PDB file of C-alpha atoms in Angstrom:
ATOM      1  CA  MET A  15     -52.011 -65.271 215.530  1.00  0.00           C
ATOM      2  CA  TYR A  16     -50.729 -67.924 217.898  1.00  0.00           C
ATOM      3  CA  ILE A  17     -47.229 -69.206 217.306  1.00  0.00           C
ATOM      4  CA  ASN A  18     -46.214 -72.515 218.753  1.00  0.00           C
ATOM      5  CA  ILE A  19     -42.676 -71.888 219.943  1.00  0.00           C
ATOM      6  CA  LYS A  20     -42.033 -75.628 220.167  1.00  0.00           C
ATOM      7  CA  LYS A  21     -42.497 -75.969 216.395  1.00  0.00           C
ATOM      8  CA  ILE A  22     -40.033 -73.195 215.559  1.00  0.00           C
ATOM      9  CA  PRO A  23     -36.469 -74.406 215.010  1.00  0.00           C
ATOM     10  CA  VAL A  24     -33.979 -73.371 217.722  1.00  0.00           C
ATOM     11  CA  ILE A  25     -31.878 -71.394 215.224  1.00  0.00           C
ATOM     12  CA  THR A  26     -34.919 -69.326 214.291  1.00  0.00           C
ATOM     13  CA  VAL A  27     -35.622 -68.575 217.941  1.00  0.00           C
ATOM     14  CA  LEU A  28     -32.034 -67.437 218.384  1.00  0.00           C
ATOM     15  CA  ILE A  29     -32.245 -65.180 215.350  1.00  0.00           C
ATOM     16  CA  LEU A  30     -35.462 -63.622 216.624  1.00  0.00           C
ATOM     17  CA  ALA A  31     -33.922 -63.112 220.076  1.00  0.00           C
ATOM     18  CA  ILE A  32     -30.766 -61.539 218.677  1.00  0.00           C
ATOM     19  CA  GLY A  33     -32.835 -59.290 216.422  1.00  0.00           C
ATOM     20  CA  ALA A  34     -34.978 -58.155 219.346  1.00  0.00           C
ATOM     21  CA  ALA A  35     -31.890 -57.453 221.457  1.00  0.00           C
ATOM     22  CA  GLY A  36     -30.323 -55.554 218.552  1.00  0.00           C
ATOM     23  CA  CYS A  37     -33.399 -53.403 218.131  1.00  0.00           C
ATOM     24  CA  LYS A  38     -33.438 -52.696 221.849  1.00  0.00           C
ATOM     25  CA  ARG A  39     -29.776 -51.622 221.838  1.00  0.00           C
ATOM     26  CA  LYS A  40     -30.376 -49.492 218.754  1.00  0.00           C
ATOM     27  CA  ASN A  41     -33.306 -47.754 220.410  1.00  0.00           C
ATOM     28  CA  GLU A  42     -31.331 -47.198 223.609  1.00  0.00           C
ATOM     29  CA  ALA A  43     -28.421 -45.758 221.637  1.00  0.00           C
ATOM     30  CA  LYS A  44     -30.796 -43.463 219.750  1.00  0.00           C
ATOM     31  CA  GLU A  45     -32.328 -42.291 223.024  1.00  0.00           C
ATOM     32  CA  ARG A  46     -28.861 -41.587 224.467  1.00  0.00           C
ATOM     33  CA  VAL A  47     -27.894 -39.557 221.392  1.00  0.00           C
ATOM     34  CA  GLU A  48     -31.126 -37.574 221.559  1.00  0.00           C
ATOM     35  CA  ALA A  49     -30.649 -36.954 225.297  1.00  0.00           C
ATOM     36  CA  GLU A  50     -27.072 -35.782 224.730  1.00  0.00           C
ATOM     37  CA  ARG A  51     -28.218 -33.484 221.940  1.00  0.00           C
ATOM     38  CA  GLU A  52     -30.941 -31.971 224.096  1.00  0.00           C
ATOM     39  CA  LYS A  53     -28.394 -31.471 226.883  1.00  0.00           C
ATOM     40  CA  TRP A  54     -26.001 -29.789 224.438  1.00  0.00           C
ATOM     41  CA  GLU A  55     -28.723 -27.512 223.061  1.00  0.00           C
ATOM     42  CA  ALA A  56     -29.741 -26.510 226.589  1.00  0.00           C
ATOM     43  CA  SER A  57     -26.119 -25.624 227.372  1.00  0.00           C
ATOM     44  CA  LEU A  58     -25.719 -23.248 224.407  1.00  0.00           C
ATOM     45  CA  PRO A  59     -26.816 -20.054 226.237  1.00  0.00           C
ATOM     46  CA  ASP A  60     -24.323 -20.778 229.037  1.00  0.00           C
ATOM     47  CA  SER A  61     -21.619 -21.465 226.451  1.00  0.00           C
ATOM     48  CA  LEU A  62     -22.342 -18.123 224.794  1.00  0.00           C
ATOM     49  CA  LYS A  63     -22.089 -16.315 228.135  1.00  0.00           C
ATOM     50  CA  ALA A  64     -18.774 -18.080 228.829  1.00  0.00           C
ATOM     51  CA  VAL A  65     -17.395 -16.893 225.483  1.00  0.00           C
ATOM     52  CA  GLU A  66     -18.560 -13.349 226.218  1.00  0.00           C
ATOM     53  CA  ARG A  67     -16.911 -13.423 229.665  1.00  0.00           C
ATOM     54  CA  GLN A  68     -13.677 -14.752 228.178  1.00  0.00           C
ATOM     55  CA  THR A  69     -13.751 -12.045 225.507  1.00  0.00           C
ATOM     56  CA  ASP A  70     -14.251  -9.308 228.088  1.00  0.00           C
ATOM     57  CA  SER A  71     -11.409 -10.740 230.193  1.00  0.00           C
ATOM     58  CA  ILE A  72      -9.014 -10.825 227.242  1.00  0.00           C
ATOM     59  CA  LYS A  73      -9.957  -7.303 226.165  1.00  0.00           C
ATOM     60  CA  GLY A  74      -9.213  -6.107 229.708  1.00  0.00           C
ATOM     61  CA  GLU A  75      -5.880  -7.929 229.699  1.00  0.00           C
ATOM     62  CA  LEU A  76      -5.054  -6.507 226.279  1.00  0.00           C
ATOM     63  CA  GLU A  77      -5.671  -2.983 227.524  1.00  0.00           C
ATOM     64  CA  ILE A  78      -3.281  -3.572 230.454  1.00  0.00           C
ATOM     65  CA  LEU A  79      -0.627  -5.051 228.148  1.00  0.00           C
ATOM     66  CA  ASN A  80      -0.881  -2.105 225.750  1.00  0.00           C
ATOM     67  CA  HIS A  81      -0.370   0.318 228.648  1.00  0.00           C
ATOM     68  CA  ARG A  82       2.626  -1.741 229.773  1.00  0.00           C
ATOM     69  CA  PHE A  83       4.045  -1.731 226.248  1.00  0.00           C
ATOM     70  CA  ASP A  84       3.739   2.067 226.076  1.00  0.00           C
ATOM     71  CA  ALA A  85       5.533   2.354 229.426  1.00  0.00           C
ATOM     72  CA  LEU A  86       8.387   0.068 228.353  1.00  0.00           C
ATOM     73  CA  VAL A  87       8.946   0.928 224.702  1.00  0.00           C
ATOM     74  CA  HIS A  88       9.953   4.561 225.271  1.00  0.00           C
ATOM     75  CA  THR A  89      13.377   3.316 226.478  1.00  0.00           C
ATOM     76  CA  PHE A  90      13.892   1.451 223.184  1.00  0.00           C
ATOM     77  CA  ASP A  91      14.860   2.603 219.716  1.00  0.00           C
ATOM     78  CA  TYR A  92      13.158   1.202 216.650  1.00  0.00           C
ATOM     79  CA  VAL A  93      15.580   0.528 213.806  1.00  0.00           C
ATOM     80  CA  ASP A  94      14.276   0.050 210.273  1.00  0.00           C
ATOM     81  CA  ASN A  95      17.313  -0.738 208.161  1.00  0.00           C
ATOM     82  CA  PRO A  96      16.453  -1.481 204.504  1.00  0.00           C
ATOM     83  CA  ARG A  97      19.406  -3.896 204.354  1.00  0.00           C
ATOM     84  CA  GLU A  98      17.753  -6.123 206.970  1.00  0.00           C
ATOM     85  CA  VAL A  99      14.693  -8.334 206.588  1.00  0.00           C
ATOM     86  CA  GLU A 100      12.568  -6.469 209.160  1.00  0.00           C
ATOM     87  CA  GLY A 101      12.791  -3.690 211.676  1.00  0.00           C
ATOM     88  CA  TYR A 102      13.627  -4.278 215.314  1.00  0.00           C
ATOM     89  CA  TYR A 103      13.543  -2.721 218.775  1.00  0.00           C
ATOM     90  CA  ILE A 104      16.790  -2.392 220.729  1.00  0.00           C
ATOM     91  CA  ALA A 105      17.285  -0.928 224.202  1.00  0.00           C
ATOM     92  CA  GLY A 106      18.599   2.634 224.034  1.00  0.00           C
ATOM     93  CA  GLY A 107      21.538   1.722 226.264  1.00  0.00           C
ATOM     94  CA  TRP A 108      22.784  -0.730 223.647  1.00  0.00           C
ATOM     95  CA  LYS A 109      22.152   1.202 220.454  1.00  0.00           C
ATOM     96  CA  ALA A 110      25.298   3.336 220.658  1.00  0.00           C
ATOM     97  CA  ASN A 111      27.503   0.205 220.696  1.00  0.00           C
ATOM     98  CA  TYR A 112      25.522  -1.798 218.171  1.00  0.00           C
ATOM     99  CA  PRO A 113      26.524  -3.425 215.845  1.00  0.00           C
ATOM    100  CA  LEU A 114      29.052  -4.967 218.229  1.00  0.00           C
ATOM    101  CA  LYS A 115      32.710  -4.269 217.511  1.00  0.00           C
ATOM    102  CA  SER A 116      34.167  -6.390 220.318  1.00  0.00           C
ATOM    103  CA  THR A 117      33.224  -9.289 222.592  1.00  0.00           C
ATOM    104  CA  GLY A 118      29.686  -8.764 223.889  1.00  0.00           C
ATOM    105  CA  LEU A 119      26.059  -9.832 223.910  1.00  0.00           C
ATOM    106  CA  VAL A 120      22.941  -7.785 223.186  1.00  0.00           C
ATOM    107  CA  ALA A 121      19.294  -8.607 222.500  1.00  0.00           C
ATOM    108  CA  ARG A 122      16.773  -7.123 220.123  1.00  0.00           C
ATOM    109  CA  LEU A 123      13.116  -7.706 219.279  1.00  0.00           C
ATOM    110  CA  THR A 124      11.873  -7.956 215.733  1.00  0.00           C
ATOM    111  CA  LYS A 125       8.604  -6.297 214.827  1.00  0.00           C
ATOM    112  CA  GLY A 126       7.209  -9.801 214.355  1.00  0.00           C
ATOM    113  CA  GLU A 127       7.740 -10.559 218.069  1.00  0.00           C
ATOM    114  CA  LYS A 128      10.919 -12.679 217.797  1.00  0.00           C
ATOM    115  CA  LEU A 129      13.666 -12.234 220.406  1.00  0.00           C
ATOM    116  CA  GLU A 130      17.170 -12.384 218.978  1.00  0.00           C
ATOM    117  CA  LEU A 131      20.479 -12.622 220.825  1.00  0.00           C
ATOM    118  CA  ILE A 132      23.422 -11.086 218.993  1.00  0.00           C
ATOM    119  CA  ALA A 133      26.782 -12.243 220.338  1.00  0.00           C
ATOM    120  CA  ALA A 134      30.292 -11.308 219.250  1.00  0.00           C
ATOM    121  CA  LEU A 135      33.736 -12.701 220.080  1.00  0.00           C
ATOM    122  CA  SER A 136      36.893 -10.811 219.138  1.00  0.00           C
ATOM    123  CA  GLY A 137      40.519 -11.924 218.895  1.00  0.00           C
ATOM    124  CA  GLY A 138      40.157 -14.355 216.034  1.00  0.00           C
ATOM    125  CA  ALA A 139      38.448 -17.138 218.009  1.00  0.00           C
ATOM    126  CA  HIS A 140      35.292 -18.694 216.608  1.00  0.00           C
ATOM    127  CA  PHE A 141      32.034 -19.892 218.172  1.00  0.00           C
ATOM    128  CA  ASN A 142      28.644 -21.248 217.112  1.00  0.00           C
ATOM    129  CA  ARG A 143      26.888 -21.692 220.448  1.00  0.00           C
ATOM    130  CA  LEU A 144      26.507 -19.949 223.821  1.00  0.00           C
ATOM    131  CA  ARG A 145      26.104 -21.182 227.386  1.00  0.00           C
ATOM    132  CA  VAL A 146      24.711 -18.852 230.042  1.00  0.00           C
ATOM    133  CA  GLU A 147      25.507 -19.491 233.714  1.00  0.00           C
ATOM    134  CA  ALA A 148      23.515 -17.594 236.361  1.00  0.00           C
ATOM    135  CA  ASN A 149      22.060 -18.288 239.814  1.00  0.00           C
ATOM    136  CA  GLY A 150      23.445 -21.822 239.762  1.00  0.00           C
ATOM    137  CA  GLU A 151      21.557 -22.581 236.554  1.00  0.00           C
ATOM    138  CA  THR A 152      22.616 -22.918 232.942  1.00  0.00           C
ATOM    139  CA  ALA A 153      20.957 -22.432 229.580  1.00  0.00           C
ATOM    140  CA  GLU A 154      22.339 -22.993 226.099  1.00  0.00           C
ATOM    141  CA  THR A 155      21.508 -21.741 222.659  1.00  0.00           C
ATOM    142  CA  SER A 156      21.179 -23.990 219.666  1.00  0.00           C
ATOM    143  CA  THR A 157      24.130 -24.297 217.304  1.00  0.00           C
ATOM    144  CA  VAL A 158      24.289 -21.811 214.419  1.00  0.00           C
ATOM    145  CA  PRO A 159      26.804 -23.031 211.792  1.00  0.00           C
ATOM    146  CA  HIS A 160      29.222 -20.587 210.172  1.00  0.00           C
ATOM    147  CA  ASP A 161      27.429 -19.368 207.024  1.00  0.00           C
ATOM    148  CA  GLN A 162      28.374 -15.669 206.703  1.00  0.00           C
ATOM    149  CA  ALA A 163      24.693 -14.836 207.273  1.00  0.00           C
ATOM    150  CA  LEU A 164      23.641 -15.630 210.852  1.00  0.00           C
ATOM    151  CA  ASN A 165      27.187 -16.634 211.793  1.00  0.00           C
ATOM    152  CA  TYR A 166      29.729 -14.405 210.102  1.00  0.00           C
ATOM    153  CA  ARG A 167      33.403 -13.567 210.534  1.00  0.00           C
ATOM    154  CA  MET A 168      35.120 -10.341 209.604  1.00  0.00           C
ATOM    155  CA  GLU A 169      38.449  -8.782 210.651  1.00  0.00           C
ATOM    156  CA  GLY A 170      38.984 -10.888 213.759  1.00  0.00           C
ATOM    157  CA  LEU A 171      35.392 -10.608 214.980  1.00  0.00           C
ATOM    158  CA  ASN A 172      32.919 -13.512 214.924  1.00  0.00           C
ATOM    159  CA  THR A 173      29.264 -12.430 215.254  1.00  0.00           C
ATOM    160  CA  VAL A 174      26.335 -14.832 215.611  1.00  0.00           C
ATOM    161  CA  CYS A 175      22.566 -14.279 215.732  1.00  0.00           C
ATOM    162  CA  PHE A 176      20.559 -16.750 217.844  1.00  0.00           C
ATOM    163  CA  SER A 177      16.792 -16.540 217.435  1.00  0.00           C
ATOM    164  CA  ASP A 178      14.993 -19.725 218.482  1.00  0.00           C
ATOM    165  CA  SER A 179      13.302 -20.750 221.749  1.00  0.00           C
ATOM    166  CA  ALA A 180      16.676 -21.790 223.203  1.00  0.00           C
ATOM    167  CA  ALA A 181      17.928 -18.230 222.746  1.00  0.00           C
ATOM    168  CA  THR A 182      14.806 -16.936 224.482  1.00  0.00           C
ATOM    169  CA  SER A 183      15.510 -19.267 227.415  1.00  0.00           C
ATOM    170  CA  CYS A 184      19.030 -17.826 227.691  1.00  0.00           C
ATOM    171  CA  ALA A 185      17.654 -14.278 227.682  1.00  0.00           C
ATOM    172  CA  LYS A 186      15.136 -15.231 230.358  1.00  0.00           C
ATOM    173  CA  LEU A 187      17.855 -16.686 232.611  1.00  0.00           C
ATOM    174  CA  ILE A 188      19.870 -13.464 232.358  1.00  0.00           C
ATOM    175  CA  ALA A 189      16.762 -11.318 232.872  1.00  0.00           C
ATOM    176  CA  GLU A 190      15.942 -13.213 236.083  1.00  0.00           C
ATOM    177  CA  SER A 191      19.481 -13.053 237.493  1.00  0.00           C
ATOM    178  CA  ASN A 192      18.492 -10.195 239.841  1.00  0.00           C
ATOM    179  CA  GLY A 193      21.901  -8.557 239.622  1.00  0.00           C
ATOM    180  CA  GLY A 194      23.827 -11.741 240.430  1.00  0.00           C
ATOM    181  CA  ASP A 195      26.900 -12.941 238.573  1.00  0.00           C
ATOM    182  CA  VAL A 196      26.232 -13.945 234.985  1.00  0.00           C
ATOM    183  CA  LYS A 197      28.822 -15.628 232.800  1.00  0.00           C
ATOM    184  CA  ILE A 198      28.588 -16.081 229.028  1.00  0.00           C
ATOM    185  CA  ILE A 199      30.566 -19.031 227.663  1.00  0.00           C
ATOM    186  CA  TYR A 200      31.410 -19.063 223.947  1.00  0.00           C
ATOM    187  CA  LEU A 201      31.504 -22.554 222.450  1.00  0.00           C
ATOM    188  CA  ASP A 202      32.667 -23.948 219.134  1.00  0.00           C
ATOM    189  CA  GLY A 203      30.959 -27.317 219.240  1.00  0.00           C
ATOM    190  CA  GLU A 204      32.002 -28.595 222.687  1.00  0.00           C
ATOM    191  CA  LEU A 205      35.203 -26.496 222.774  1.00  0.00           C
ATOM    192  CA  LYS A 206      35.203 -23.394 224.964  1.00  0.00           C
ATOM    193  CA  THR A 207      36.703 -20.544 222.931  1.00  0.00           C
ATOM    194  CA  GLY A 208      35.898 -17.541 225.108  1.00  0.00           C
ATOM    195  CA  SER A 209      33.977 -16.183 228.102  1.00  0.00           C
ATOM    196  CA  LEU A 210      32.448 -12.939 229.320  1.00  0.00           C
ATOM    197  CA  SER A 211      31.429 -11.748 232.779  1.00  0.00           C
ATOM    198  CA  TYR A 212      28.180 -10.096 231.813  1.00  0.00           C
ATOM    199  CA  PRO A 213      28.045  -6.466 233.037  1.00  0.00           C
ATOM    200  CA  LYS A 214      25.296  -5.390 235.452  1.00  0.00           C
ATOM    201  CA  GLN A 215      24.132  -2.652 233.068  1.00  0.00           C
ATOM    202  CA  SER A 216      23.702  -5.219 230.293  1.00  0.00           C
ATOM    203  CA  GLN A 217      21.770  -7.462 232.682  1.00  0.00           C
ATOM    204  CA  THR A 218      19.374  -4.565 233.319  1.00  0.00           C
ATOM    205  CA  LEU A 219      18.954  -3.984 229.584  1.00  0.00           C
ATOM    206  CA  MET A 220      18.370  -7.704 229.004  1.00  0.00           C
ATOM    207  CA  MET A 221      15.667  -7.691 231.681  1.00  0.00           C
ATOM    208  CA  ALA A 222      13.960  -4.703 230.022  1.00  0.00           C
ATOM    209  CA  THR A 223      14.184  -6.424 226.632  1.00  0.00           C
ATOM    210  CA  TYR A 224      12.746  -9.680 227.951  1.00  0.00           C
ATOM    211  CA  ASN A 225       9.906  -7.819 229.693  1.00  0.00           C
ATOM    212  CA  LEU A 226       9.087  -6.056 226.426  1.00  0.00           C
ATOM    213  CA  TYR A 227       9.229  -9.393 224.607  1.00  0.00           C
ATOM    214  CA  GLU A 228       6.742 -10.991 227.038  1.00  0.00           C
ATOM    215  CA  THR A 229       4.468  -7.963 226.739  1.00  0.00           C
ATOM    216  CA  MET A 230       4.530  -8.031 222.928  1.00  0.00           C
ATOM    217  CA  SER A 231       3.898 -11.792 222.939  1.00  0.00           C
ATOM    218  CA  GLY A 232       0.889 -11.305 225.202  1.00  0.00           C
ATOM    219  CA  ILE A 233      -0.500  -8.534 222.988  1.00  0.00           C
ATOM    220  CA  HIS A 234      -0.190 -10.622 219.833  1.00  0.00           C
ATOM    221  CA  ARG A 235      -1.709 -13.666 221.572  1.00  0.00           C
ATOM    222  CA  ASP A 236      -4.729 -11.676 222.761  1.00  0.00           C
ATOM    223  CA  GLU A 237      -5.142  -9.985 219.378  1.00  0.00           C
ATOM    224  CA  ARG A 238      -5.342 -13.422 217.773  1.00  0.00           C
ATOM    225  CA  MET A 239      -7.785 -14.739 220.370  1.00  0.00           C
ATOM    226  CA  ILE A 240     -10.396 -11.958 220.119  1.00  0.00           C
ATOM    227  CA  PRO A 241     -11.494 -12.643 216.499  1.00  0.00           C
ATOM    228  CA  MET A 242     -11.432 -16.400 217.182  1.00  0.00           C
ATOM    229  CA  LEU A 243     -13.790 -15.934 220.129  1.00  0.00           C
ATOM    230  CA  ALA A 244     -15.983 -13.590 218.086  1.00  0.00           C
ATOM    231  CA  LYS A 245     -16.334 -16.303 215.431  1.00  0.00           C
ATOM    232  CA  LYS A 246     -17.103 -18.917 218.075  1.00  0.00           C
ATOM    233  CA  GLY A 247     -19.739 -16.659 219.664  1.00  0.00           C
ATOM    234  CA  ALA A 248     -21.341 -15.983 216.290  1.00  0.00           C
ATOM    235  CA  ILE A 249     -21.641 -19.710 215.588  1.00  0.00           C
ATOM    236  CA  ILE A 250     -23.267 -20.356 218.979  1.00  0.00           C
ATOM    237  CA  SER A 251     -25.642 -17.390 218.561  1.00  0.00           C
ATOM    238  CA  SER A 252     -26.664 -18.601 215.109  1.00  0.00           C
ATOM    239  CA  LYS A 253     -27.410 -22.077 216.469  1.00  0.00           C
ATOM    240  CA  ILE A 254     -29.494 -20.656 219.314  1.00  0.00           C
ATOM    241  CA  GLU A 255     -31.532 -18.581 216.841  1.00  0.00           C
ATOM    242  CA  SER A 256     -32.093 -21.586 214.556  1.00  0.00           C
ATOM    243  CA  LEU A 257     -33.458 -23.625 217.472  1.00  0.00           C
ATOM    244  CA  LYS A 258     -36.063 -20.945 218.176  1.00  0.00           C
ATOM    245  CA  LYS A 259     -37.630 -21.402 214.747  1.00  0.00           C
TER     246      LYS A 259
END
């Protein structure tokens, strides 16, 4: 049928033109989506191989970390005290003097992977925070308020447990001191209430504790990753099989 364009109102022509352009864009968008989907489907076998390679790599790393853990942990004692929330590992060189009865600083690792710094200050002075100075660098713990739980006082001795990421950073700074001078500053708010030149033997024990902490963290990370990758691989495999049908 012949249509005389001249007899069609301008507004109608515009509507027809817009509609045609819209249909064209819609078709182009549909084609792009279909092309992207085909590209994604074609990439699935490579994705599955990548997951398998990553899984093999992590399993290899996990084996190395487990060997390292076995090599390190024999110098630690595991303490499972029913009066405490969970058991912990403490370096054998510290166990004889722990719990602390005078000014000092030790570290321990909970079974759940957390690194804890236990500091004590004798003489009746109080503190709620630590600053570590080593190799020209400093690190500070978070503040732990006096609560007779994590920060408790008894017979002239104030003992505080620090257990967050800031405490881990302090332990790391000591562990990486390489036998240099390390000073522990005891703070009550901003007030300095005590200090300790950290002994070389304790630096060595802190390094061993931090190394064990990193090893345990790596083991737990890899143990979480393996089932996640297995689930991801299963999903990809299932999709590949469904596309074959």
